[in-house]
């Protein structure tokens, strides 16, 4: 069984935790990844201080990470076997259980913004592929230039994976966020390019409400990263939230989740959470997961990897 590291801290008022993906980030870049998380958490904190909703704050944090080419989301994301961008993203409102998600979405600057528009329209939950792209265009989003969003580093990663027969495609760098406001409203959001060299049309847990993302203000909010197939098979985000509802305290709910995914399926990953009482937590069974957390009642932003 992999060793699980975790952290938890209580907060009052609004609070936010972001992650920059579970994986094996080399020590030269891990610090910069953590600083990118700090920037995202602090932007969300500024918005919450100014009265933004939890959905707005979650989108601000995730878009900040999508726009940062260091992460596997938005610009710089992992490429599929055809060398294309194919985004998964999801967002959920804990007060209303409204949710929006996109799977295998072609190049758009901020996939999480499209997922949020689906949530706001409150008719569908998950749209995928070209259908999702056409829906987004019909709601005023423009397609992005894939060439402008693909980085040299992501091309090089794909070549290495293809040379290796398609193995070793876990990129790390998926991004996510959980937010609570002073009234106890919760939101969760996740965004990724998925696995390097994945088949065309593959969708992972980050596209799925209940697997990658879940929020229910009566229990908690969760965003996951890691071995997507294992997180889908265990409906991992919902499982963690149900652990919180059952009374798991501090980081217990997400540690229990990661233990179960490792024990049953040999899957590794990481999770961030906020429970209904304002306890912020992260846990990981991988060697690294960059993260940052800020809260109204704290004088500093906590950061790590
Ligand atoms: N869970 C993501 C996926 O399987 C990958 C990751 O979080 O690194 O698409």
PDB file of C-alpha atoms and ligand atoms in Angstrom:
ATOM      1  CA  UNK A   1       0.000   0.000   0.000  1.00  0.00           C
ATOM      2  CA  UNK A   2       1.234   3.485  -0.834  1.00  0.00           C
ATOM      3  CA  UNK A   3       1.989   5.862   2.010  1.00  0.00           C
ATOM      4  CA  UNK A   4      -0.721   8.497   2.396  1.00  0.00           C
ATOM      5  CA  UNK A   5       0.209  12.032   3.456  1.00  0.00           C
ATOM      6  CA  UNK A   6      -2.499  14.411   4.628  1.00  0.00           C
ATOM      7  CA  UNK A   7      -3.167  17.804   6.172  1.00  0.00           C
ATOM      8  CA  UNK A   8      -6.231  19.455   7.685  1.00  0.00           C
ATOM      9  CA  UNK A   9      -7.022  22.816   9.251  1.00  0.00           C
ATOM     10  CA  UNK A  10     -10.179  24.424  10.580  1.00  0.00           C
ATOM     11  CA  UNK A  11     -11.356  27.798   9.263  1.00  0.00           C
ATOM     12  CA  UNK A  12     -14.083  30.361   9.959  1.00  0.00           C
ATOM     13  CA  UNK A  13     -15.817  32.453   7.295  1.00  0.00           C
ATOM     14  CA  UNK A  14     -14.913  31.888   3.640  1.00  0.00           C
ATOM     15  CA  UNK A  15     -12.173  29.451   2.626  1.00  0.00           C
ATOM     16  CA  UNK A  16     -10.596  27.918  -0.462  1.00  0.00           C
ATOM     17  CA  UNK A  17      -8.261  25.014  -1.293  1.00  0.00           C
ATOM     18  CA  UNK A  18      -6.756  24.410  -4.752  1.00  0.00           C
ATOM     19  CA  UNK A  19      -4.646  21.577  -6.129  1.00  0.00           C
ATOM     20  CA  UNK A  20      -2.308  21.400  -9.099  1.00  0.00           C
ATOM     21  CA  UNK A  21      -2.480  17.633  -9.593  1.00  0.00           C
ATOM     22  CA  UNK A  22      -1.231  14.473  -7.936  1.00  0.00           C
ATOM     23  CA  UNK A  23       1.868  12.889  -9.443  1.00  0.00           C
ATOM     24  CA  UNK A  24       5.631  12.801  -9.358  1.00  0.00           C
ATOM     25  CA  UNK A  25       6.595  16.425  -9.903  1.00  0.00           C
ATOM     26  CA  UNK A  26      10.398  16.799 -10.008  1.00  0.00           C
ATOM     27  CA  UNK A  27      11.808  18.889  -7.188  1.00  0.00           C
ATOM     28  CA  UNK A  28      13.047  21.611  -9.634  1.00  0.00           C
ATOM     29  CA  UNK A  29       9.471  22.441 -10.651  1.00  0.00           C
ATOM     30  CA  UNK A  30       7.474  21.443  -7.546  1.00  0.00           C
ATOM     31  CA  UNK A  31       8.059  24.804  -5.845  1.00  0.00           C
ATOM     32  CA  UNK A  32       6.877  26.740  -8.897  1.00  0.00           C
ATOM     33  CA  UNK A  33       3.786  24.527  -9.128  1.00  0.00           C
ATOM     34  CA  UNK A  34       2.990  25.296  -5.497  1.00  0.00           C
ATOM     35  CA  UNK A  35       3.413  29.039  -6.163  1.00  0.00           C
ATOM     36  CA  UNK A  36       0.960  28.750  -9.086  1.00  0.00           C
ATOM     37  CA  UNK A  37      -1.513  27.218  -6.630  1.00  0.00           C
ATOM     38  CA  UNK A  38      -0.913  30.099  -4.213  1.00  0.00           C
ATOM     39  CA  UNK A  39      -1.727  32.611  -6.953  1.00  0.00           C
ATOM     40  CA  UNK A  40      -4.951  30.760  -7.816  1.00  0.00           C
ATOM     41  CA  UNK A  41      -6.055  30.466  -4.165  1.00  0.00           C
ATOM     42  CA  UNK A  42      -5.275  34.132  -3.492  1.00  0.00           C
ATOM     43  CA  UNK A  43      -7.234  35.276  -6.548  1.00  0.00           C
ATOM     44  CA  UNK A  44     -10.218  33.284  -5.317  1.00  0.00           C
ATOM     45  CA  UNK A  45      -9.715  34.774  -1.837  1.00  0.00           C
ATOM     46  CA  UNK A  46      -9.762  38.333  -3.215  1.00  0.00           C
ATOM     47  CA  UNK A  47     -13.025  37.531  -5.010  1.00  0.00           C
ATOM     48  CA  UNK A  48     -14.615  35.958  -1.911  1.00  0.00           C
ATOM     49  CA  UNK A  49     -13.584  38.949   0.199  1.00  0.00           C
ATOM     50  CA  UNK A  50     -15.363  41.153  -2.347  1.00  0.00           C
ATOM     51  CA  UNK A  51     -18.520  39.052  -2.067  1.00  0.00           C
ATOM     52  CA  UNK A  52     -18.170  36.673  -5.047  1.00  0.00           C
ATOM     53  CA  UNK A  53     -20.250  33.494  -5.036  1.00  0.00           C
ATOM     54  CA  UNK A  54     -18.547  30.146  -4.397  1.00  0.00           C
ATOM     55  CA  UNK A  55     -19.032  29.204  -8.068  1.00  0.00           C
ATOM     56  CA  UNK A  56     -17.450  32.447  -9.225  1.00  0.00           C
ATOM     57  CA  UNK A  57     -14.493  31.984  -6.859  1.00  0.00           C
ATOM     58  CA  UNK A  58     -13.978  28.353  -7.902  1.00  0.00           C
ATOM     59  CA  UNK A  59     -13.959  29.397 -11.570  1.00  0.00           C
ATOM     60  CA  UNK A  60     -11.493  32.217 -10.919  1.00  0.00           C
ATOM     61  CA  UNK A  61      -9.057  29.785  -9.254  1.00  0.00           C
ATOM     62  CA  UNK A  62      -9.406  27.061 -11.877  1.00  0.00           C
ATOM     63  CA  UNK A  63      -9.122  29.521 -14.794  1.00  0.00           C
ATOM     64  CA  UNK A  64      -5.950  30.924 -13.261  1.00  0.00           C
ATOM     65  CA  UNK A  65      -4.477  27.392 -13.264  1.00  0.00           C
ATOM     66  CA  UNK A  66      -5.830  26.621 -16.773  1.00  0.00           C
ATOM     67  CA  UNK A  67      -4.077  29.740 -18.084  1.00  0.00           C
ATOM     68  CA  UNK A  68      -0.784  28.704 -16.459  1.00  0.00           C
ATOM     69  CA  UNK A  69       1.067  26.417 -18.925  1.00  0.00           C
ATOM     70  CA  UNK A  70       2.719  24.538 -16.048  1.00  0.00           C
ATOM     71  CA  UNK A  71      -0.424  22.501 -15.343  1.00  0.00           C
ATOM     72  CA  UNK A  72      -2.234  19.780 -17.259  1.00  0.00           C
ATOM     73  CA  UNK A  73      -5.348  21.901 -17.872  1.00  0.00           C
ATOM     74  CA  UNK A  74      -6.166  24.585 -20.456  1.00  0.00           C
ATOM     75  CA  UNK A  75      -2.951  25.932 -22.000  1.00  0.00           C
ATOM     76  CA  UNK A  76      -0.161  23.357 -21.796  1.00  0.00           C
ATOM     77  CA  UNK A  77      -2.487  20.396 -21.141  1.00  0.00           C
ATOM     78  CA  UNK A  78      -1.709  16.780 -22.052  1.00  0.00           C
ATOM     79  CA  UNK A  79      -2.340  15.685 -25.660  1.00  0.00           C
ATOM     80  CA  UNK A  80      -4.266  12.614 -26.817  1.00  0.00           C
ATOM     81  CA  UNK A  81      -2.846   9.954 -29.154  1.00  0.00           C
ATOM     82  CA  UNK A  82      -3.644  12.154 -32.169  1.00  0.00           C
ATOM     83  CA  UNK A  83      -1.723  15.104 -30.709  1.00  0.00           C
ATOM     84  CA  UNK A  84      -4.955  16.957 -29.945  1.00  0.00           C
ATOM     85  CA  UNK A  85      -6.234  18.763 -26.857  1.00  0.00           C
ATOM     86  CA  UNK A  86      -9.255  17.001 -25.369  1.00  0.00           C
ATOM     87  CA  UNK A  87     -10.422  18.619 -22.140  1.00  0.00           C
ATOM     88  CA  UNK A  88     -12.465  17.277 -19.234  1.00  0.00           C
ATOM     89  CA  UNK A  89     -13.873  19.719 -16.658  1.00  0.00           C
ATOM     90  CA  UNK A  90     -16.687  19.771 -14.125  1.00  0.00           C
ATOM     91  CA  UNK A  91     -18.162  22.082 -11.507  1.00  0.00           C
ATOM     92  CA  UNK A  92     -20.846  21.628  -8.864  1.00  0.00           C
ATOM     93  CA  UNK A  93     -22.841  23.883  -6.533  1.00  0.00           C
ATOM     94  CA  UNK A  94     -23.336  22.310  -3.099  1.00  0.00           C
ATOM     95  CA  UNK A  95     -26.427  24.321  -2.161  1.00  0.00           C
ATOM     96  CA  UNK A  96     -28.539  23.378  -5.195  1.00  0.00           C
ATOM     97  CA  UNK A  97     -26.720  20.227  -6.461  1.00  0.00           C
ATOM     98  CA  UNK A  98     -26.640  21.930  -9.859  1.00  0.00           C
ATOM     99  CA  UNK A  99     -23.701  20.739 -11.924  1.00  0.00           C
ATOM    100  CA  UNK A 100     -22.073  21.277 -15.314  1.00  0.00           C
ATOM    101  CA  UNK A 101     -19.397  19.274 -17.086  1.00  0.00           C
ATOM    102  CA  UNK A 102     -17.620  18.831 -20.405  1.00  0.00           C
ATOM    103  CA  UNK A 103     -15.792  15.748 -21.643  1.00  0.00           C
ATOM    104  CA  UNK A 104     -13.376  15.398 -24.557  1.00  0.00           C
ATOM    105  CA  UNK A 105     -13.932  19.098 -25.372  1.00  0.00           C
ATOM    106  CA  UNK A 106     -11.668  20.406 -28.175  1.00  0.00           C
ATOM    107  CA  UNK A 107      -9.605  23.579 -27.722  1.00  0.00           C
ATOM    108  CA  UNK A 108     -11.379  26.293 -25.730  1.00  0.00           C
ATOM    109  CA  UNK A 109      -9.398  28.733 -23.599  1.00  0.00           C
ATOM    110  CA  UNK A 110     -11.129  27.853 -20.336  1.00  0.00           C
ATOM    111  CA  UNK A 111     -13.003  24.539 -20.306  1.00  0.00           C
ATOM    112  CA  UNK A 112     -14.233  25.223 -16.746  1.00  0.00           C
ATOM    113  CA  UNK A 113     -16.078  28.322 -17.997  1.00  0.00           C
ATOM    114  CA  UNK A 114     -18.007  26.150 -20.467  1.00  0.00           C
ATOM    115  CA  UNK A 115     -18.811  23.667 -17.671  1.00  0.00           C
ATOM    116  CA  UNK A 116     -20.054  26.537 -15.531  1.00  0.00           C
ATOM    117  CA  UNK A 117     -22.269  27.842 -18.349  1.00  0.00           C
ATOM    118  CA  UNK A 118     -23.848  24.365 -18.553  1.00  0.00           C
ATOM    119  CA  UNK A 119     -24.433  24.485 -14.786  1.00  0.00           C
ATOM    120  CA  UNK A 120     -25.961  27.977 -14.958  1.00  0.00           C
ATOM    121  CA  UNK A 121     -28.336  26.984 -17.748  1.00  0.00           C
ATOM    122  CA  UNK A 122     -29.537  24.129 -15.520  1.00  0.00           C
ATOM    123  CA  UNK A 123     -30.874  21.884 -18.289  1.00  0.00           C
ATOM    124  CA  UNK A 124     -28.070  19.366 -18.970  1.00  0.00           C
ATOM    125  CA  UNK A 125     -25.187  18.200 -16.795  1.00  0.00           C
ATOM    126  CA  UNK A 126     -22.589  16.703 -19.172  1.00  0.00           C
ATOM    127  CA  UNK A 127     -21.868  17.515 -22.811  1.00  0.00           C
ATOM    128  CA  UNK A 128     -19.003  15.973 -24.739  1.00  0.00           C
ATOM    129  CA  UNK A 129     -16.860  16.237 -27.862  1.00  0.00           C
ATOM    130  CA  UNK A 130     -17.988  18.257 -30.878  1.00  0.00           C
ATOM    131  CA  UNK A 131     -21.481  18.507 -29.401  1.00  0.00           C
ATOM    132  CA  UNK A 132     -20.103  20.310 -26.371  1.00  0.00           C
ATOM    133  CA  UNK A 133     -18.054  22.586 -28.645  1.00  0.00           C
ATOM    134  CA  UNK A 134     -21.103  23.505 -30.737  1.00  0.00           C
ATOM    135  CA  UNK A 135     -23.170  24.124 -27.596  1.00  0.00           C
ATOM    136  CA  UNK A 136     -20.418  26.392 -26.236  1.00  0.00           C
ATOM    137  CA  UNK A 137     -20.274  28.368 -29.503  1.00  0.00           C
ATOM    138  CA  UNK A 138     -24.037  28.785 -29.433  1.00  0.00           C
ATOM    139  CA  UNK A 139     -23.674  30.359 -25.961  1.00  0.00           C
ATOM    140  CA  UNK A 140     -21.044  32.871 -27.082  1.00  0.00           C
ATOM    141  CA  UNK A 141     -17.777  31.013 -26.388  1.00  0.00           C
ATOM    142  CA  UNK A 142     -15.155  31.044 -29.167  1.00  0.00           C
ATOM    143  CA  UNK A 143     -12.969  28.106 -30.068  1.00  0.00           C
ATOM    144  CA  UNK A 144      -9.331  28.707 -29.226  1.00  0.00           C
ATOM    145  CA  UNK A 145      -6.376  28.089 -31.508  1.00  0.00           C
ATOM    146  CA  UNK A 146      -5.136  24.639 -30.515  1.00  0.00           C
ATOM    147  CA  UNK A 147      -1.667  25.607 -31.727  1.00  0.00           C
ATOM    148  CA  UNK A 148      -1.606  28.552 -29.333  1.00  0.00           C
ATOM    149  CA  UNK A 149      -2.576  26.310 -26.394  1.00  0.00           C
ATOM    150  CA  UNK A 150      -0.203  23.411 -27.137  1.00  0.00           C
ATOM    151  CA  UNK A 151       3.241  23.855 -25.586  1.00  0.00           C
ATOM    152  CA  UNK A 152       6.588  22.372 -26.586  1.00  0.00           C
ATOM    153  CA  UNK A 153       6.639  20.492 -23.285  1.00  0.00           C
ATOM    154  CA  UNK A 154       3.304  18.779 -23.983  1.00  0.00           C
ATOM    155  CA  UNK A 155       4.444  17.792 -27.511  1.00  0.00           C
ATOM    156  CA  UNK A 156       7.643  16.332 -26.059  1.00  0.00           C
ATOM    157  CA  UNK A 157       5.679  14.389 -23.404  1.00  0.00           C
ATOM    158  CA  UNK A 158       3.426  12.880 -26.076  1.00  0.00           C
ATOM    159  CA  UNK A 159       6.395  11.831 -28.240  1.00  0.00           C
ATOM    160  CA  UNK A 160       7.990  10.125 -25.229  1.00  0.00           C
ATOM    161  CA  UNK A 161       4.768   8.251 -24.377  1.00  0.00           C
ATOM    162  CA  UNK A 162       4.196   7.168 -28.001  1.00  0.00           C
ATOM    163  CA  UNK A 163       7.817   5.966 -28.222  1.00  0.00           C
ATOM    164  CA  UNK A 164       7.106   3.954 -25.075  1.00  0.00           C
ATOM    165  CA  UNK A 165       4.162   2.140 -26.692  1.00  0.00           C
ATOM    166  CA  UNK A 166       1.577   4.418 -25.050  1.00  0.00           C
ATOM    167  CA  UNK A 167       2.700   3.632 -21.500  1.00  0.00           C
ATOM    168  CA  UNK A 168       3.560   6.147 -18.776  1.00  0.00           C
ATOM    169  CA  UNK A 169       0.978   8.722 -19.822  1.00  0.00           C
ATOM    170  CA  UNK A 170      -0.027   9.966 -16.399  1.00  0.00           C
ATOM    171  CA  UNK A 171       0.931  13.632 -16.696  1.00  0.00           C
ATOM    172  CA  UNK A 172       0.036  14.941 -13.229  1.00  0.00           C
ATOM    173  CA  UNK A 173      -0.927  18.616 -13.219  1.00  0.00           C
ATOM    174  CA  UNK A 174      -4.720  18.265 -13.249  1.00  0.00           C
ATOM    175  CA  UNK A 175      -6.194  21.236 -11.376  1.00  0.00           C
ATOM    176  CA  UNK A 176      -9.070  21.619  -8.944  1.00  0.00           C
ATOM    177  CA  UNK A 177     -10.624  23.801  -6.299  1.00  0.00           C
ATOM    178  CA  UNK A 178     -13.081  23.617  -3.410  1.00  0.00           C
ATOM    179  CA  UNK A 179     -14.639  26.745  -1.914  1.00  0.00           C
ATOM    180  CA  UNK A 180     -16.838  27.619   1.066  1.00  0.00           C
ATOM    181  CA  UNK A 181     -18.371  31.022   1.748  1.00  0.00           C
ATOM    182  CA  UNK A 182     -19.197  32.565   5.113  1.00  0.00           C
ATOM    183  CA  UNK A 183     -22.781  31.241   4.848  1.00  0.00           C
ATOM    184  CA  UNK A 184     -21.540  27.683   4.388  1.00  0.00           C
ATOM    185  CA  UNK A 185     -22.260  27.393   0.645  1.00  0.00           C
ATOM    186  CA  UNK A 186     -19.882  24.970  -1.055  1.00  0.00           C
ATOM    187  CA  UNK A 187     -18.584  24.485  -4.601  1.00  0.00           C
ATOM    188  CA  UNK A 188     -16.086  22.124  -6.208  1.00  0.00           C
ATOM    189  CA  UNK A 189     -14.427  22.259  -9.644  1.00  0.00           C
ATOM    190  CA  UNK A 190     -11.850  20.179 -11.558  1.00  0.00           C
ATOM    191  CA  UNK A 191     -10.176  20.593 -14.974  1.00  0.00           C
ATOM    192  CA  UNK A 192      -7.686  18.492 -16.925  1.00  0.00           C
ATOM    193  CA  UNK A 193      -6.229  17.453 -20.250  1.00  0.00           C
ATOM    194  CA  UNK A 194      -6.283  13.897 -18.879  1.00  0.00           C
ATOM    195  CA  UNK A 195      -3.697  11.260 -19.701  1.00  0.00           C
ATOM    196  CA  UNK A 196      -0.915  11.807 -22.277  1.00  0.00           C
ATOM    197  CA  UNK A 197      -1.555   9.702 -25.396  1.00  0.00           C
ATOM    198  CA  UNK A 198      -5.106   8.731 -24.293  1.00  0.00           C
ATOM    199  CA  UNK A 199      -7.390   7.396 -27.043  1.00  0.00           C
ATOM    200  CA  UNK A 200      -9.522   9.883 -28.949  1.00  0.00           C
ATOM    201  CA  UNK A 201     -12.818  10.204 -27.045  1.00  0.00           C
ATOM    202  CA  UNK A 202     -11.489   9.008 -23.673  1.00  0.00           C
ATOM    203  CA  UNK A 203     -13.087  10.863 -20.776  1.00  0.00           C
ATOM    204  CA  UNK A 204     -11.811  10.601 -17.227  1.00  0.00           C
ATOM    205  CA  UNK A 205     -13.049  11.249 -13.722  1.00  0.00           C
ATOM    206  CA  UNK A 206     -12.562  15.025 -14.040  1.00  0.00           C
ATOM    207  CA  UNK A 207     -15.519  15.144 -16.451  1.00  0.00           C
ATOM    208  CA  UNK A 208     -17.774  13.197 -14.120  1.00  0.00           C
ATOM    209  CA  UNK A 209     -19.839  14.563 -11.255  1.00  0.00           C
ATOM    210  CA  UNK A 210     -19.405  12.094  -8.394  1.00  0.00           C
ATOM    211  CA  UNK A 211     -16.038  10.770  -9.577  1.00  0.00           C
ATOM    212  CA  UNK A 212     -13.738  13.796  -9.980  1.00  0.00           C
ATOM    213  CA  UNK A 213     -15.928  16.491  -8.458  1.00  0.00           C
ATOM    214  CA  UNK A 214     -18.739  16.626  -5.896  1.00  0.00           C
ATOM    215  CA  UNK A 215     -20.276  19.234  -3.582  1.00  0.00           C
ATOM    216  CA  UNK A 216     -23.193  18.998  -1.170  1.00  0.00           C
ATOM    217  CA  UNK A 217     -23.428  21.791   1.380  1.00  0.00           C
ATOM    218  CA  UNK A 218     -24.882  19.457   4.000  1.00  0.00           C
ATOM    219  CA  UNK A 219     -21.699  17.336   3.985  1.00  0.00           C
ATOM    220  CA  UNK A 220     -18.706  18.652   2.010  1.00  0.00           C
ATOM    221  CA  UNK A 221     -16.991  19.404  -1.299  1.00  0.00           C
ATOM    222  CA  UNK A 222     -14.232  17.433  -3.042  1.00  0.00           C
ATOM    223  CA  UNK A 223     -11.985  17.689  -6.117  1.00  0.00           C
ATOM    224  CA  UNK A 224      -9.894  14.652  -7.094  1.00  0.00           C
ATOM    225  CA  UNK A 225      -6.809  14.007  -9.180  1.00  0.00           C
ATOM    226  CA  UNK A 226      -5.033  10.789 -10.035  1.00  0.00           C
ATOM    227  CA  UNK A 227      -5.685   7.463 -11.705  1.00  0.00           C
ATOM    228  CA  UNK A 228      -8.966   8.469 -13.367  1.00  0.00           C
ATOM    229  CA  UNK A 229     -10.160   4.953 -14.186  1.00  0.00           C
ATOM    230  CA  UNK A 230      -9.845   3.951 -10.507  1.00  0.00           C
ATOM    231  CA  UNK A 231     -11.572   7.159  -9.364  1.00  0.00           C
ATOM    232  CA  UNK A 232     -14.451   6.502 -11.788  1.00  0.00           C
ATOM    233  CA  UNK A 233     -14.899   2.892 -10.681  1.00  0.00           C
ATOM    234  CA  UNK A 234     -15.203   3.955  -7.052  1.00  0.00           C
ATOM    235  CA  UNK A 235     -17.321   7.106  -7.706  1.00  0.00           C
ATOM    236  CA  UNK A 236     -14.629   8.655  -5.596  1.00  0.00           C
ATOM    237  CA  UNK A 237     -15.724  12.260  -4.972  1.00  0.00           C
ATOM    238  CA  UNK A 238     -19.211  11.207  -3.865  1.00  0.00           C
ATOM    239  CA  UNK A 239     -17.664   8.505  -1.666  1.00  0.00           C
ATOM    240  CA  UNK A 240     -15.469  11.063   0.097  1.00  0.00           C
ATOM    241  CA  UNK A 241     -18.443  13.383   0.650  1.00  0.00           C
ATOM    242  CA  UNK A 242     -20.448  10.488   2.100  1.00  0.00           C
ATOM    243  CA  UNK A 243     -17.509   9.717   4.427  1.00  0.00           C
ATOM    244  CA  UNK A 244     -17.773  13.325   5.643  1.00  0.00           C
ATOM    245  CA  UNK A 245     -21.541  13.027   6.092  1.00  0.00           C
ATOM    246  CA  UNK A 246     -20.938   9.924   8.205  1.00  0.00           C
ATOM    247  CA  UNK A 247     -18.822  12.020  10.572  1.00  0.00           C
ATOM    248  CA  UNK A 248     -15.236  11.470   9.426  1.00  0.00           C
ATOM    249  CA  UNK A 249     -13.250  14.368  10.871  1.00  0.00           C
ATOM    250  CA  UNK A 250     -10.234  16.390   9.684  1.00  0.00           C
ATOM    251  CA  UNK A 251      -8.712  14.568   6.662  1.00  0.00           C
ATOM    252  CA  UNK A 252     -10.140  11.115   7.578  1.00  0.00           C
ATOM    253  CA  UNK A 253     -12.792  11.160   4.832  1.00  0.00           C
ATOM    254  CA  UNK A 254     -10.281  11.600   2.017  1.00  0.00           C
ATOM    255  CA  UNK A 255      -7.587   9.406   3.583  1.00  0.00           C
ATOM    256  CA  UNK A 256     -10.170   6.571   3.812  1.00  0.00           C
ATOM    257  CA  UNK A 257     -11.030   7.183   0.149  1.00  0.00           C
ATOM    258  CA  UNK A 258      -7.409   6.988  -1.040  1.00  0.00           C
ATOM    259  CA  UNK A 259      -6.813   3.874   1.073  1.00  0.00           C
ATOM    260  CA  UNK A 260      -9.809   2.155  -0.501  1.00  0.00           C
ATOM    261  CA  UNK A 261      -8.805   3.102  -4.078  1.00  0.00           C
ATOM    262  CA  UNK A 262      -5.290   1.785  -3.486  1.00  0.00           C
ATOM    263  CA  UNK A 263      -6.426  -1.391  -1.666  1.00  0.00           C
ATOM    264  CA  UNK A 264      -9.198  -2.351  -4.123  1.00  0.00           C
ATOM    265  CA  UNK A 265      -7.714  -1.171  -7.412  1.00  0.00           C
ATOM    266  CA  UNK A 266      -4.096  -0.211  -6.863  1.00  0.00           C
ATOM    267  CA  UNK A 267      -4.982   3.349  -7.944  1.00  0.00           C
ATOM    268  CA  UNK A 268      -3.056   6.386  -6.710  1.00  0.00           C
ATOM    269  CA  UNK A 269      -3.986  10.040  -6.531  1.00  0.00           C
ATOM    270  CA  UNK A 270      -4.847  13.018  -4.412  1.00  0.00           C
ATOM    271  CA  UNK A 271      -7.877  14.850  -3.070  1.00  0.00           C
ATOM    272  CA  UNK A 272      -8.794  18.229  -1.594  1.00  0.00           C
ATOM    273  CA  UNK A 273     -11.874  18.848   0.537  1.00  0.00           C
ATOM    274  CA  UNK A 274     -13.849  21.298   2.650  1.00  0.00           C
ATOM    275  CA  UNK A 275     -16.479  19.959   5.011  1.00  0.00           C
ATOM    276  CA  UNK A 276     -19.687  21.629   6.126  1.00  0.00           C
ATOM    277  CA  UNK A 277     -17.987  22.951   9.294  1.00  0.00           C
ATOM    278  CA  UNK A 278     -15.152  24.661   7.417  1.00  0.00           C
ATOM    279  CA  UNK A 279     -12.378  22.084   7.860  1.00  0.00           C
ATOM    280  CA  UNK A 280     -10.017  22.253   4.867  1.00  0.00           C
ATOM    281  CA  UNK A 281      -7.965  19.178   3.975  1.00  0.00           C
ATOM    282  CA  UNK A 282      -5.811  17.495   1.389  1.00  0.00           C
ATOM    283  CA  UNK A 283      -4.471  13.953   1.104  1.00  0.00           C
ATOM    284  CA  UNK A 284      -2.317  12.180  -1.459  1.00  0.00           C
ATOM    285  CA  UNK A 285      -1.035   8.665  -2.068  1.00  0.00           C
ATOM    286  CA  UNK A 286       1.349   9.939  -4.776  1.00  0.00           C
ATOM    287  CA  UNK A 287       4.748  11.446  -4.006  1.00  0.00           C
ATOM    288  CA  UNK A 288       3.622  15.008  -4.783  1.00  0.00           C
ATOM    289  CA  UNK A 289       0.496  17.134  -5.164  1.00  0.00           C
ATOM    290  CA  UNK A 290       0.890  20.903  -5.273  1.00  0.00           C
ATOM    291  CA  UNK A 291      -1.771  22.727  -3.240  1.00  0.00           C
ATOM    292  CA  UNK A 292      -2.627  26.023  -1.556  1.00  0.00           C
ATOM    293  CA  UNK A 293      -5.261  26.973   1.015  1.00  0.00           C
ATOM    294  CA  UNK A 294      -6.537  30.347   2.229  1.00  0.00           C
ATOM    295  CA  UNK A 295      -9.287  31.310   4.671  1.00  0.00           C
ATOM    296  CA  UNK A 296     -10.875  34.445   6.115  1.00  0.00           C
ATOM    297  CA  UNK A 297      -9.765  33.475   9.621  1.00  0.00           C
ATOM    298  CA  UNK A 298      -6.097  32.817   8.746  1.00  0.00           C
ATOM    299  CA  UNK A 299      -3.343  35.376   8.431  1.00  0.00           C
ATOM    300  CA  UNK A 300      -1.411  33.398   5.803  1.00  0.00           C
ATOM    301  CA  UNK A 301      -1.962  31.249   2.715  1.00  0.00           C
ATOM    302  CA  UNK A 302      -0.666  27.703   3.297  1.00  0.00           C
ATOM    303  CA  UNK A 303       1.168  26.172   0.333  1.00  0.00           C
ATOM    304  CA  UNK A 304       2.934  22.893  -0.360  1.00  0.00           C
ATOM    305  CA  UNK A 305       3.536  19.954  -2.703  1.00  0.00           C
TER     306      UNK A 305
HETATM  307  N1  LIG B   1      -7.679  12.104 -13.157  1.00  0.00           N
HETATM  308  C1  LIG B   1      -7.159  12.586 -14.413  1.00  0.00           C
HETATM  309  C2  LIG B   1      -7.648  11.689 -15.531  1.00  0.00           C
HETATM  310  O1  LIG B   1      -7.638  10.488 -15.372  1.00  0.00           O
HETATM  311  C3  LIG B   1      -5.660  12.658 -14.445  1.00  0.00           C
HETATM  312  C4  LIG B   1      -4.989  13.341 -13.269  1.00  0.00           C
HETATM  313  O2  LIG B   1      -5.657  13.756 -12.323  1.00  0.00           O
HETATM  314  O3  LIG B   1      -3.761  13.512 -13.318  1.00  0.00           O
HETATM  315  O4  LIG B   1      -7.974  12.192 -16.576  1.00  0.00           O
END
